[in-house]
CSV table of C-alpha atoms in Angstrom, one decimal:
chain,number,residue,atom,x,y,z
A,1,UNK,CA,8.4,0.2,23.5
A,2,UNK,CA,12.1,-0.3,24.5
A,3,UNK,CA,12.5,-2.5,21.4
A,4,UNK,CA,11.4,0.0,19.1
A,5,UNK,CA,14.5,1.2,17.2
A,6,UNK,CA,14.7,4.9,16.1
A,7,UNK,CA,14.7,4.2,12.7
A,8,UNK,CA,13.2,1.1,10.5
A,9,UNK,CA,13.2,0.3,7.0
A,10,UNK,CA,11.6,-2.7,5.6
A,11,UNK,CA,13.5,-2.5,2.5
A,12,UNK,CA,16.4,-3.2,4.6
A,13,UNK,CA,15.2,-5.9,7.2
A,14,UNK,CA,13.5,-8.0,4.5
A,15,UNK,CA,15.7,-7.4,1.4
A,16,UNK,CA,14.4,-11.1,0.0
A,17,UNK,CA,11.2,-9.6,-0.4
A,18,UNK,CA,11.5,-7.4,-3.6
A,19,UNK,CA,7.9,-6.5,-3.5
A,20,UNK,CA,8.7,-3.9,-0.9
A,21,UNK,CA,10.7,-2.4,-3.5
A,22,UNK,CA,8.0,-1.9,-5.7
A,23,UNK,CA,6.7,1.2,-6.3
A,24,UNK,CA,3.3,0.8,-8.7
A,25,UNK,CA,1.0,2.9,-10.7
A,26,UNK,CA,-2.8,3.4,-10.3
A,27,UNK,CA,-2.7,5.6,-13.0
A,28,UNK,CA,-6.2,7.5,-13.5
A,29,UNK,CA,-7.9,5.1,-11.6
A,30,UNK,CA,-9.1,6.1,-7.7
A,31,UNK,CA,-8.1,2.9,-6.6
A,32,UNK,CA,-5.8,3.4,-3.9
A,33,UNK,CA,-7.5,2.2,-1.7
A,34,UNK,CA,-6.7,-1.1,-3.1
A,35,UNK,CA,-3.3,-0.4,-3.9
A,36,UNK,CA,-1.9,0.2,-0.6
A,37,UNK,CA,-3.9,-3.2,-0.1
A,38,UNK,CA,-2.2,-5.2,-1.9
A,39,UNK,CA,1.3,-4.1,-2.1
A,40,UNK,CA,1.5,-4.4,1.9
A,41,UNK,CA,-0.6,-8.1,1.5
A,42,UNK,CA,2.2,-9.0,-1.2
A,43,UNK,CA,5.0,-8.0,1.6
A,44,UNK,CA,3.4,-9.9,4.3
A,45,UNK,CA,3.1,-13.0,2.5
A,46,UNK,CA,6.9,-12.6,1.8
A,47,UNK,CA,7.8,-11.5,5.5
A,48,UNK,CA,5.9,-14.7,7.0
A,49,UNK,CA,6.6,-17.1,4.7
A,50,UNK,CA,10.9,-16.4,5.5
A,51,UNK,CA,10.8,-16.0,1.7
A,52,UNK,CA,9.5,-19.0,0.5
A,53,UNK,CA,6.6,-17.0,-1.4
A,54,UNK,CA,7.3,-13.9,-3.5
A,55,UNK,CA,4.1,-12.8,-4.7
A,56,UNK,CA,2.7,-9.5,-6.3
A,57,UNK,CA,-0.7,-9.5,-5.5
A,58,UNK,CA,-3.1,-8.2,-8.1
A,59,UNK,CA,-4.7,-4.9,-8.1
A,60,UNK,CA,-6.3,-5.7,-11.0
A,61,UNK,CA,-8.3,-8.7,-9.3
A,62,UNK,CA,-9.1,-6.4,-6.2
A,63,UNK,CA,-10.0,-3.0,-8.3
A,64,UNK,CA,-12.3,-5.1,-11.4
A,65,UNK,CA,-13.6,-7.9,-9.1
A,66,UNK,CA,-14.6,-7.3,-5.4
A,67,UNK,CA,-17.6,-4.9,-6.0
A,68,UNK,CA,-16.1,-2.3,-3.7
A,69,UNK,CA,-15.6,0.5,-5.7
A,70,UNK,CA,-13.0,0.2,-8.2
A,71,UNK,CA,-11.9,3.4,-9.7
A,72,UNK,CA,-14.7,5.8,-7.9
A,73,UNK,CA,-12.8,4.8,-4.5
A,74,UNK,CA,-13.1,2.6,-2.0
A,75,UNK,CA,-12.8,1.0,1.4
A,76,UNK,CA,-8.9,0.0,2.7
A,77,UNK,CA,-10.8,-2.5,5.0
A,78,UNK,CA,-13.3,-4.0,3.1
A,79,UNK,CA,-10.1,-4.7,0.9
A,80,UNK,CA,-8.5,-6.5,3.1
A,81,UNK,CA,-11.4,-8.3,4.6
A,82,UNK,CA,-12.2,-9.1,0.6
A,83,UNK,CA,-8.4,-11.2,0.6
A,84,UNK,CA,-9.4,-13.3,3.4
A,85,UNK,CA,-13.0,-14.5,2.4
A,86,UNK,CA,-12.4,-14.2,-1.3
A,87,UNK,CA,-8.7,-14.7,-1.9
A,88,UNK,CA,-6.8,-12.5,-4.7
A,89,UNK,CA,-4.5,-13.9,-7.2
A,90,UNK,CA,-1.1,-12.5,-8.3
A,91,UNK,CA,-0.4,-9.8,-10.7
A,92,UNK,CA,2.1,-7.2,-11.7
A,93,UNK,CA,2.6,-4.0,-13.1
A,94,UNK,CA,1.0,-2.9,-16.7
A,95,UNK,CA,2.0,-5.4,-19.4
A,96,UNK,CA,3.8,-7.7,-17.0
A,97,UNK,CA,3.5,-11.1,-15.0
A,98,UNK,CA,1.6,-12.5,-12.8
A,99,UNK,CA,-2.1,-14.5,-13.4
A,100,UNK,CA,-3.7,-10.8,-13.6
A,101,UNK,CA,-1.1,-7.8,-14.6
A,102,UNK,CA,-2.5,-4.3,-14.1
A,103,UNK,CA,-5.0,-2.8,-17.4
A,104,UNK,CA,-4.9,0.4,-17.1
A,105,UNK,CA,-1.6,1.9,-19.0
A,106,UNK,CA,0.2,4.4,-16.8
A,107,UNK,CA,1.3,7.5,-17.3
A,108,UNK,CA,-1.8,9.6,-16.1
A,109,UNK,CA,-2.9,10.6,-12.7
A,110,UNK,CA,-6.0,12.2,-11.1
A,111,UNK,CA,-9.7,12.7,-12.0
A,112,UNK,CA,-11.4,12.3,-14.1
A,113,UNK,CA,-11.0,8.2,-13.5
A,114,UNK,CA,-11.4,5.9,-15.8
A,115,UNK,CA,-14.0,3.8,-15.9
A,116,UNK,CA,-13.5,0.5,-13.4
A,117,UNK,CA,-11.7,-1.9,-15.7
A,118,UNK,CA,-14.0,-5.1,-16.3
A,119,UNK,CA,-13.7,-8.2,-14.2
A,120,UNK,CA,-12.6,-11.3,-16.0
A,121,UNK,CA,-11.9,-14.1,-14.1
A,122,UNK,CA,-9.2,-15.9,-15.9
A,123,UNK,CA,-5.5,-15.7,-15.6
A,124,UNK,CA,-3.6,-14.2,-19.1
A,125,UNK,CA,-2.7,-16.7,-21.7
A,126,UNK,CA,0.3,-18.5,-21.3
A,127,UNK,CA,0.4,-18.2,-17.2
A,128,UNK,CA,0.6,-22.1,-15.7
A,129,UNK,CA,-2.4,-21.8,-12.8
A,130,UNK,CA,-5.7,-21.6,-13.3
A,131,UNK,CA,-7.3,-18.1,-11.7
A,132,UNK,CA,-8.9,-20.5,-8.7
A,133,UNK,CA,-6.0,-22.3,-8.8
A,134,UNK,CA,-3.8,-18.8,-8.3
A,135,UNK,CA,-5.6,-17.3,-5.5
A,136,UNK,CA,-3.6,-16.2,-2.0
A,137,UNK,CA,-6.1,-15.9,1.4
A,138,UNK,CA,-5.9,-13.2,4.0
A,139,UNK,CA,-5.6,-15.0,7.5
A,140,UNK,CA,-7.3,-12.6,9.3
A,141,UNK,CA,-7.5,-8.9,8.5
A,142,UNK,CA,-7.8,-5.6,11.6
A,143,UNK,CA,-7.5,-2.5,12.0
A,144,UNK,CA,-4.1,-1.3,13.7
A,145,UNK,CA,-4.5,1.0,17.1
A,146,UNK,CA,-4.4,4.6,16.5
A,147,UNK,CA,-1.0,5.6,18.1
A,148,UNK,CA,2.6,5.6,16.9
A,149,UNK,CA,3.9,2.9,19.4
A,150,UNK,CA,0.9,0.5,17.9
A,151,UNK,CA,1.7,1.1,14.3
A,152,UNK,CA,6.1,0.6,14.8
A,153,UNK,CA,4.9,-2.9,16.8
A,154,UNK,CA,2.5,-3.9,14.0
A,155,UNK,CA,5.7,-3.0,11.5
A,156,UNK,CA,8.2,-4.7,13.2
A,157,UNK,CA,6.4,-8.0,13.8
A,158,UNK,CA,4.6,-8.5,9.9
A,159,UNK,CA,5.8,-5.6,7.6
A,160,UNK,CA,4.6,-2.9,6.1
A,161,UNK,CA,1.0,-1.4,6.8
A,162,UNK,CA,-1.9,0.4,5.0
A,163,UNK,CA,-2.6,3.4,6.4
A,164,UNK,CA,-5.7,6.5,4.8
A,165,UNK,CA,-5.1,10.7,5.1
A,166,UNK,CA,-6.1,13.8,4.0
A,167,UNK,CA,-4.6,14.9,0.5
A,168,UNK,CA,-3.7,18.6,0.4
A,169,UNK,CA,-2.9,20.5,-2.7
A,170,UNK,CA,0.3,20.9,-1.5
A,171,UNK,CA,1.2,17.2,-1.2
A,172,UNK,CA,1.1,16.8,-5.0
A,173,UNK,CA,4.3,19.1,-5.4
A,174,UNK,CA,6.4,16.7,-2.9
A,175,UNK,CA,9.8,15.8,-3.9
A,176,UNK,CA,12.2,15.5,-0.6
A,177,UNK,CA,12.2,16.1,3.2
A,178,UNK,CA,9.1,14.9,5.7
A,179,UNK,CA,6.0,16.9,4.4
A,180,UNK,CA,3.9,19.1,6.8
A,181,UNK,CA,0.7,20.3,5.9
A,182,UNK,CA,1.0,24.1,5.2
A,183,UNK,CA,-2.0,23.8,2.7
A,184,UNK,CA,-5.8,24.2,3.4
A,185,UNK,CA,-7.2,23.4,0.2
A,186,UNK,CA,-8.2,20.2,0.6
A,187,UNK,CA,-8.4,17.4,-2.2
A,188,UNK,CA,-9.5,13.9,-0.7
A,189,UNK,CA,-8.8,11.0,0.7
A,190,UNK,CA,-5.9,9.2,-0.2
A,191,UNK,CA,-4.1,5.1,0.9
A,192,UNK,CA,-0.9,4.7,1.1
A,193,UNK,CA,1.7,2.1,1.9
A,194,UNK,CA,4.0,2.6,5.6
A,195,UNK,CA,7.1,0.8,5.7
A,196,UNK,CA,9.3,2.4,8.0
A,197,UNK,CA,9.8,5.7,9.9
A,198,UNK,CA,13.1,8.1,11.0
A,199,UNK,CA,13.9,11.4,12.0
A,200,UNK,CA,15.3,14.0,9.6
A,201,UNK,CA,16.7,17.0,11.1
A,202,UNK,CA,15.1,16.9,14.2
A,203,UNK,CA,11.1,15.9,13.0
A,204,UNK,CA,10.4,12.6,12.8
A,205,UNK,CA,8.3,10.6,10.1
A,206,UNK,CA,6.9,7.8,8.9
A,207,UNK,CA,8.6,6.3,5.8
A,208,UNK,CA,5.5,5.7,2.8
A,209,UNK,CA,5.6,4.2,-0.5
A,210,UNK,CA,2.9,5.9,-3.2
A,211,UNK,CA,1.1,4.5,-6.2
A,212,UNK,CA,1.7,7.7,-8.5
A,213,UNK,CA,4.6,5.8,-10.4
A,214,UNK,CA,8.2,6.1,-9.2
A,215,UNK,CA,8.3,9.6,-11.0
A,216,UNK,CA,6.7,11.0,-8.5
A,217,UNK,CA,7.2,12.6,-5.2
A,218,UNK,CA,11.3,11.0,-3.7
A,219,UNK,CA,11.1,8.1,-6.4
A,220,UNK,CA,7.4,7.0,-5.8
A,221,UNK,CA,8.2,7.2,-2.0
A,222,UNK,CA,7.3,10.4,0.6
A,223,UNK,CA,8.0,11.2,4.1
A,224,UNK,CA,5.6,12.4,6.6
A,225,UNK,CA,5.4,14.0,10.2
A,226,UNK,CA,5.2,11.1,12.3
A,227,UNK,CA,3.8,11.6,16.2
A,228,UNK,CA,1.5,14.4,15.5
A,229,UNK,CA,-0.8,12.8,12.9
A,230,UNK,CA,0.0,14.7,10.4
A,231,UNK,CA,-3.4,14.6,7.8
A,232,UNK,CA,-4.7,11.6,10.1
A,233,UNK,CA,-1.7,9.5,8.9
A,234,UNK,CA,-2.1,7.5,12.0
A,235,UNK,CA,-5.5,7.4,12.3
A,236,UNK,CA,-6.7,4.9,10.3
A,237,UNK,CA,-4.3,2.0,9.5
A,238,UNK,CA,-5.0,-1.4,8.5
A,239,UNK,CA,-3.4,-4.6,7.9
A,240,UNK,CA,-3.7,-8.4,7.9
A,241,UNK,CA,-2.1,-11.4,8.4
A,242,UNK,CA,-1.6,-14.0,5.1
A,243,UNK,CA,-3.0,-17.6,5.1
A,244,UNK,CA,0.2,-19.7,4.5
């Protein structure tokens, strides 16, 4: 606990690994679950792999093609238990790179989703692997102890985490400063990407990147109240380790 410095950014420690950069859009699909999967699985391949491998994973593959939910929702998890037994292949943003690029056009946010995308197991034309050929494993995958200690550990050693809370209408409206909960109108569940944490003038929180597009919130990222577990931010976090 000594070791933990006051504040982390893993934009800054790893800044080979543009993928941490990345802020993407689900669009009106409720798959953030899967989101926050596989943009902190496209980190961690980076992180332990000193570089070597610069991936986007797909969301595409995860959302259309491992039965667990798609757009209606779906278990952080199973997600990442799904890269380690089935493997996901790369993929970027909407009309980008990658074997599998994202479908659904962005631009639109909330419900009602779209239906889940269908699963086509081929890479785009023109890309050089085959989609078996193009798939990256999960190691193993776990769920991160609920305490802030645990989480700053699990950060420092691999990267960037998933972690699930409670969505309050006031959340939607975010555009600066570490967000409290003042609302009780409550919306849903929500995933979530942590890569970092601070203080800012005098309350600490944990540093998060979103998948509402990079329009949203402090350019796609938020702060929240870190230490208190602020909307069971630290709760329920999850993460894995990449199969190099």
């Amino acid at each position: 606990m000594d070791d933990i410095p006051d504040t982390f950014d893993s934009r800054i420690e790893w800044p080979h690994c543009a993928s941490i950069s990345l802020i993407r859009d689900q669009s009106n699909c409720g798959a953030c679950w899967a989101f926050g999967a596989v943009e902190a699985m496209s980190d961690r391949i980076c992180i332990a792999s000193a570089g070597r491998v610069r991936v986007n994973i797909s969301s595409q593959d995860l959302v259309s093609c491992s039965d667990l939910g798609g757009c209606g929702g779906g278990n952080p998890a199973s997600a990442w238990q799904y890269w380690v037994d089935s493997g996901l292949v790369t993929g970027d943003l909407y009309g980008s790179g990658g074997c599998m690029p994202y479908s659904v056009k962005p631009g639109h946010h909330g419900e009602p989703y779209l239906p889940t995308p269908a699963c086509n197991r081929t890479c785009q034309s023109g890309y050089p692997k085959s989609y078996r050929e193009d798939k990256h494993f999960g190691m193993e995958a776990y769920l991160v102890d609920s305490n802030v200690e645990a989480i700053q550990n699990d950060i420092l050693d691999n990267g960037p985490v998933e972690a699930g809370f409670r969505v309050y209408a006031d959340f939607f409206s975010y555009e600066s400063g570490v967000y409290i909960q003042h609302c009780q109108d409550y919306k849903g569940g929500h995933a979530i990407k942590l890569l970092g944490w601070g203080t800012e003038n005098g309350t600490p929180y944990w540093l998060a990147a979103n998948s509402w597009n990079a329009t949203w919130g402090d350019k796609g990222y938020f702060k929240i109240r870190r230490g208190f577990n602020e909307c069971g931010i630290e709760s329920y976090v999850i993460a894995g380790l990449p199969r190099l």
